[in-house]
One Martini backbone bead per residue (centre of mass of N, CA, C, O) as a GRO file, in nm:
protein
  259
    1MET     BB    1   1.213   1.368  -2.202
    2ARG     BB    2   1.022   1.107  -2.164
    3THR     BB    3   1.042   0.784  -2.058
    4PRO     BB    4   0.952   0.502  -2.159
    5ALA     BB    5   0.837   0.241  -1.989
    6ARG     BB    6   0.984   0.002  -2.135
    7ALA     BB    7   1.281   0.092  -2.107
    8TYR     BB    8   1.296   0.070  -1.779
    9THR     BB    9   1.154  -0.200  -1.706
   10GLU     BB   10   1.385  -0.364  -1.867
   11ALA     BB   11   1.672  -0.200  -1.771
   12VAL     BB   12   1.570  -0.094  -1.478
   13ARG     BB   13   1.611  -0.126  -1.138
   14ARG     BB   14   1.366  -0.076  -0.910
   15THR     BB   15   1.223   0.080  -0.608
   16ILE     BB   16   0.956  -0.031  -0.391
   17LEU     BB   17   0.743   0.121  -0.133
   18LEU     BB   18   0.522  -0.011   0.108
   19LEU     BB   19   0.317   0.173   0.341
   20GLY     BB   20   0.180   0.029   0.619
   21SER     BB   21  -0.024  -0.043   0.914
   22HIS     BB   22  -0.088  -0.347   0.840
   23PRO     BB   23  -0.047  -0.695   0.757
   24ASP     BB   24  -0.284  -0.639   0.502
   25ASP     BB   25  -0.235  -0.371   0.325
   26GLU     BB   26  -0.090  -0.484   0.065
   27THR     BB   27  -0.357  -0.587  -0.079
   28THR     BB   28  -0.444  -0.318  -0.212
   29ALA     BB   29  -0.169  -0.369  -0.424
   30ALA     BB   30  -0.098  -0.660  -0.518
   31PRO     BB   31  -0.099  -0.667  -0.837
   32LEU     BB   32   0.111  -0.441  -0.860
   33LEU     BB   33   0.348  -0.569  -0.710
   34LEU     BB   34   0.370  -0.817  -0.896
   35LYS     BB   35   0.420  -0.669  -1.158
   36TYR     BB   36   0.708  -0.558  -1.060
   37THR     BB   37   0.848  -0.817  -0.981
   38ARG     BB   38   0.816  -0.951  -1.265
   39ALA     BB   39   0.998  -0.705  -1.391
   40GLY     BB   40   1.252  -0.690  -1.161
   41HIS     BB   41   1.167  -0.544  -0.913
   42ALA     BB   42   1.188  -0.395  -0.601
   43VAL     BB   43   0.990  -0.502  -0.315
   44HIS     BB   44   0.867  -0.331  -0.027
   45ILE     BB   45   0.720  -0.404   0.298
   46VAL     BB   46   0.523  -0.227   0.550
   47SER     BB   47   0.443  -0.256   0.904
   48ILE     BB   48   0.385  -0.068   1.177
   49THR     BB   49   0.198  -0.271   1.289
   50GLY     BB   50   0.081  -0.587   1.440
   51GLY     BB   51  -0.238  -0.620   1.466
   52GLN     BB   52  -0.341  -0.685   1.777
   53LYS     BB   53  -0.672  -0.586   1.728
   54GLY     BB   54  -0.759  -0.794   1.485
   55VAL     BB   55  -1.026  -0.934   1.574
   56ARG     BB   56  -1.172  -1.255   1.479
   57PRO     BB   57  -1.399  -1.490   1.552
   58HIS     BB   58  -1.310  -1.722   1.346
   59ALA     BB   59  -1.001  -1.749   1.460
   60GLY     BB   60  -0.953  -1.758   1.784
   61VAL     BB   61  -0.769  -1.496   1.845
   62PRO     BB   62  -0.630  -1.307   2.064
   63ALA     BB   63  -0.537  -1.029   2.170
   64GLY     BB   64  -0.204  -0.953   2.095
   65GLU     BB   65   0.066  -1.153   2.077
   66ALA     BB   66  -0.074  -1.388   1.932
   67LEU     BB   67  -0.178  -1.223   1.691
   68ALA     BB   68   0.090  -1.099   1.600
   69GLU     BB   69   0.219  -1.370   1.523
   70VAL     BB   70   0.019  -1.456   1.307
   71ARG     BB   71   0.047  -1.194   1.130
   72ALA     BB   72   0.345  -1.227   1.065
   73GLN     BB   73   0.309  -1.486   0.899
   74GLU     BB   74   0.113  -1.364   0.692
   75PHE     BB   75   0.301  -1.142   0.588
   76SER     BB   76   0.518  -1.332   0.476
   77CYS     BB   77   0.335  -1.483   0.282
   78SER     BB   78   0.258  -1.238   0.109
   79ALA     BB   79   0.540  -1.155   0.019
   80ARG     BB   80   0.601  -1.417  -0.132
   81THR     BB   81   0.360  -1.406  -0.331
   82LEU     BB   82   0.475  -1.112  -0.446
   83GLY     BB   83   0.801  -1.110  -0.451
   84ALA     BB   84   0.910  -0.988  -0.205
   85GLU     BB   85   1.083  -0.881   0.023
   86LYS     BB   86   1.163  -0.867   0.327
   87PRO     BB   87   0.967  -0.771   0.570
   88PHE     BB   88   0.846  -0.494   0.766
   89LEU     BB   89   0.791  -0.525   1.127
   90LEU     BB   90   0.748  -0.288   1.380
   91GLY     BB   91   0.515  -0.339   1.623
   92TYR     BB   92   0.313  -0.151   1.680
   93GLU     BB   93   0.034  -0.050   1.815
   94ASP     BB   94  -0.270  -0.097   1.756
   95GLN     BB   95  -0.410   0.209   1.760
   96GLY     BB   96  -0.104   0.363   1.869
   97ILE     BB   97   0.032   0.606   1.659
   98ALA     BB   98  -0.087   0.900   1.735
   99PRO     BB   99   0.078   0.967   1.952
  100LEU     BB  100   0.337   1.177   1.955
  101GLU     BB  101   0.567   0.994   2.060
  102VAL     BB  102   0.510   0.764   1.862
  103PHE     BB  103   0.524   0.918   1.599
  104TRP     BB  104   0.827   0.997   1.622
  105ASP     BB  105   0.938   0.713   1.644
  106ALA     BB  106   0.821   0.605   1.379
  107MET     BB  107   0.962   0.806   1.195
  108HIS     BB  108   1.247   0.712   1.252
  109ARG     BB  109   1.207   0.414   1.153
  110VAL     BB  110   1.099   0.467   0.869
  111ARG     BB  111   1.335   0.632   0.770
  112ALA     BB  112   1.538   0.400   0.799
  113VAL     BB  113   1.406   0.225   0.583
  114VAL     BB  114   1.431   0.418   0.349
  115ASN     BB  115   1.745   0.436   0.366
  116GLU     BB  116   1.789   0.131   0.317
  117VAL     BB  117   1.614   0.078   0.037
  118ARG     BB  118   1.591   0.312  -0.164
  119PRO     BB  119   1.343   0.445  -0.301
  120ASP     BB  120   1.166   0.563  -0.583
  121VAL     BB  121   0.887   0.452  -0.461
  122ILE     BB  122   0.590   0.547  -0.276
  123LEU     BB  123   0.329   0.371  -0.097
  124THR     BB  124   0.001   0.486   0.028
  125TRP     BB  125  -0.201   0.650   0.205
  126GLY     BB  126  -0.421   0.878   0.240
  127PRO     BB  127  -0.566   1.107   0.453
  128ASP     BB  128  -0.831   0.913   0.457
  129GLY     BB  129  -0.760   0.590   0.447
  130ILE     BB  130  -1.043   0.515   0.294
  131THR     BB  131  -1.172   0.432   0.600
  132GLY     BB  132  -1.052   0.633   0.840
  133HIS     BB  133  -0.828   0.510   0.974
  134VAL     BB  134  -0.600   0.618   1.195
  135ASP     BB  135  -0.349   0.458   1.096
  136HIS     BB  136  -0.367   0.547   0.802
  137ARG     BB  137  -0.345   0.854   0.851
  138VAL     BB  138  -0.072   0.847   0.995
  139THR     BB  139   0.088   0.713   0.768
  140SER     BB  140   0.051   0.940   0.569
  141ASN     BB  141   0.199   1.151   0.736
  142LEU     BB  142   0.470   1.012   0.753
  143ALA     BB  143   0.532   0.992   0.452
  144THR     BB  144   0.517   1.294   0.389
  145VAL     BB  145   0.736   1.399   0.581
  146ILE     BB  146   0.968   1.220   0.485
  147PHE     BB  147   0.968   1.308   0.186
  148GLN     BB  148   1.001   1.632   0.245
  149GLU     BB  149   1.258   1.566   0.435
  150ARG     BB  150   1.540   1.560   0.262
  151ARG     BB  151   1.779   1.617   0.468
  152LEU     BB  152   1.716   1.317   0.618
  153LEU     BB  153   1.809   1.184   0.357
  154THR     BB  154   2.014   0.922   0.181
  155CYS     BB  155   1.805   0.949  -0.043
  156ASP     BB  156   1.584   0.957  -0.368
  157PRO     BB  157   1.281   0.990  -0.375
  158LYS     BB  158   1.043   1.066  -0.637
  159LYS     BB  159   0.761   0.918  -0.538
  160LEU     BB  160   0.425   0.982  -0.405
  161TYR     BB  161   0.159   0.761  -0.330
  162PHE     BB  162  -0.197   0.726  -0.330
  163PHE     BB  163  -0.453   0.562  -0.262
  164ALA     BB  164  -0.751   0.502  -0.479
  165PHE     BB  165  -1.108   0.566  -0.508
  166PRO     BB  166  -1.309   0.633  -0.759
  167GLU     BB  167  -1.611   0.769  -0.823
  168SER     BB  168  -1.674   0.643  -1.109
  169VAL     BB  169  -1.641   0.340  -0.994
  170VAL     BB  170  -1.763   0.350  -0.673
  171GLY     BB  171  -2.002   0.554  -0.625
  172SER     BB  172  -2.257   0.353  -0.664
  173ASN     BB  173  -2.066   0.161  -0.448
  174ALA     BB  174  -1.921   0.260  -0.152
  175ASN     BB  175  -2.013  -0.046  -0.020
  176PRO     BB  176  -1.899  -0.342  -0.141
  177LEU     BB  177  -1.842  -0.487   0.170
  178ALA     BB  178  -2.032  -0.415   0.399
  179ARG     BB  179  -1.953  -0.198   0.582
  180LYS     BB  180  -1.987   0.037   0.820
  181HIS     BB  181  -1.842   0.208   0.596
  182ASP     BB  182  -1.759   0.392   0.356
  183PHE     BB  183  -1.572   0.473   0.124
  184LEU     BB  184  -1.324   0.705   0.047
  185LEU     BB  185  -1.337   0.919  -0.215
  186VAL     BB  186  -1.210   1.021  -0.542
  187ASN     BB  187  -1.191   1.243  -0.759
  188ASP     BB  188  -1.100   1.208  -1.090
  189CYS     BB  189  -0.918   1.471  -1.112
  190PHE     BB  190  -0.697   1.325  -0.897
  191ILE     BB  191  -0.630   1.105  -1.090
  192THR     BB  192  -0.303   1.004  -1.222
  193THR     BB  193  -0.319   0.672  -1.190
  194VAL     BB  194  -0.345   0.375  -1.410
  195VAL     BB  195  -0.306   0.029  -1.346
  196ASP     BB  196  -0.273  -0.254  -1.531
  197CYS     BB  197  -0.332  -0.588  -1.359
  198SER     BB  198  -0.453  -0.838  -1.515
  199GLU     BB  199  -0.202  -1.038  -1.535
  200THR     BB  200  -0.177  -1.029  -1.189
  201LEU     BB  201  -0.443  -1.061  -1.037
  202GLU     BB  202  -0.482  -1.355  -0.936
  203GLU     BB  203  -0.205  -1.391  -0.801
  204GLY     BB  204  -0.216  -1.139  -0.619
  205LEU     BB  205  -0.485  -1.226  -0.460
  206ARG     BB  206  -0.347  -1.460  -0.295
  207SER     BB  207  -0.255  -1.285  -0.054
  208ILE     BB  208  -0.526  -1.296   0.097
  209ASP     BB  209  -0.502  -1.600   0.188
  210CYS     BB  210  -0.293  -1.545   0.421
  211HIS     BB  211  -0.533  -1.380   0.593
  212ARG     BB  212  -0.708  -1.577   0.800
  213SER     BB  213  -0.753  -1.394   1.059
  214GLN     BB  214  -0.935  -1.172   0.880
  215PHE     BB  215  -1.062  -1.387   0.664
  216ARG     BB  216  -1.301  -1.533   0.531
  217PRO     BB  217  -1.360  -1.702   0.251
  218GLU     BB  218  -1.601  -1.517   0.161
  219ARG     BB  219  -1.441  -1.250   0.191
  220MET     BB  220  -1.223  -1.308  -0.010
  221GLN     BB  221  -1.419  -1.322  -0.253
  222GLU     BB  222  -1.518  -1.030  -0.230
  223LEU     BB  223  -1.249  -0.892  -0.273
  224LYS     BB  224  -1.184  -1.016  -0.548
  225ALA     BB  225  -1.440  -0.911  -0.691
  226MET     BB  226  -1.376  -0.614  -0.665
  227TYR     BB  227  -1.118  -0.623  -0.849
  228ARG     BB  228  -1.254  -0.746  -1.097
  229GLU     BB  229  -1.546  -0.590  -1.127
  230LEU     BB  230  -1.505  -0.294  -1.022
  231LEU     BB  231  -1.184  -0.238  -1.105
  232GLY     BB  232  -1.081  -0.419  -1.349
  233GLY     BB  233  -0.766  -0.470  -1.265
  234LYS     BB  234  -0.721  -0.190  -1.131
  235ILE     BB  235  -0.498   0.069  -1.014
  236TYR     BB  236  -0.546   0.353  -0.809
  237LEU     BB  237  -0.384   0.682  -0.812
  238ARG     BB  238  -0.212   0.950  -0.624
  239LEU     BB  239  -0.006   1.201  -0.684
  240ALA     BB  240   0.154   1.387  -0.429
  241LEU     BB  241   0.475   1.361  -0.471
  242SER     BB  242   0.745   1.521  -0.677
  243THR     BB  243   1.081   1.511  -0.855
  244ALA     BB  244   0.973   1.402  -1.165
  245GLY     BB  245   0.740   1.552  -1.210
  246TRP     BB  246   0.440   1.605  -1.410
  247PRO     BB  247   0.185   1.473  -1.552
  248GLY     BB  248   0.004   1.544  -1.849
  249GLU     BB  249  -0.110   1.258  -1.803
  250ARG     BB  250  -0.214   0.964  -1.748
  251GLU     BB  251  -0.081   0.709  -1.598
  252ARG     BB  252   0.045   0.350  -1.641
  253CYS     BB  253   0.306   0.405  -1.454
  254ILE     BB  254   0.506   0.449  -1.163
  255LEU     BB  255   0.782   0.494  -1.353
  256ASP     BB  256   0.720   0.743  -1.469
  257GLY     BB  257   0.985   0.983  -1.516
  258LEU     BB  258   1.268   0.854  -1.405
  259GLY     BB  259   1.478   0.781  -1.661
   0.00000   0.00000   0.00000
């Protein structure tokens, strides 16, 4: 019999790991992360790259070490805002983790982080990376391989989730932020989990304010409006791999089924 969400969110401290590619990727699930830290769970966030190429004209910071240093400070600010543990910034070259040698090295280091923090649940990008970004797609591959290669783990993560934007919600406006390209959407039949984060929405979205090198104030407001108005304060996920069984209906909590 499945354990009701209330029983373990109040009684058992779980560990959640968000595996991101860049120092602002955790904002994708910011209200969700705050929801679980507020409930007393441990949340860890990882950025595989240092975001060294994320140059934005408004910030006036050149690519390379100077930008990586600024983004590291922003990453720490965001982690504090979300109540997360000290973040892991692995510092690989932005847009440079796809080459095979780097991929294997990154896999070794990410696996070491997984074994250190011992997560019950891992969150990351799906194979589409939502935006198609190569670093996002590589990160998805890393997480999937690490999760399924159980013999190399000294811990027992139970569930791997991919971020998702459902067609029914975003389909009529697949480019809500006027990006170069549309978001890559997921058909609703593959959405397994919808978490209502309305209670932590506004405070969680403050993590976006930390990333001033990446977003002008008006862009920050556009991002926040997307979460409020388009997504309605909900975070949508796709359960990719699980040793905790498969939900018979849509989950409302990423800790469902952990016992």
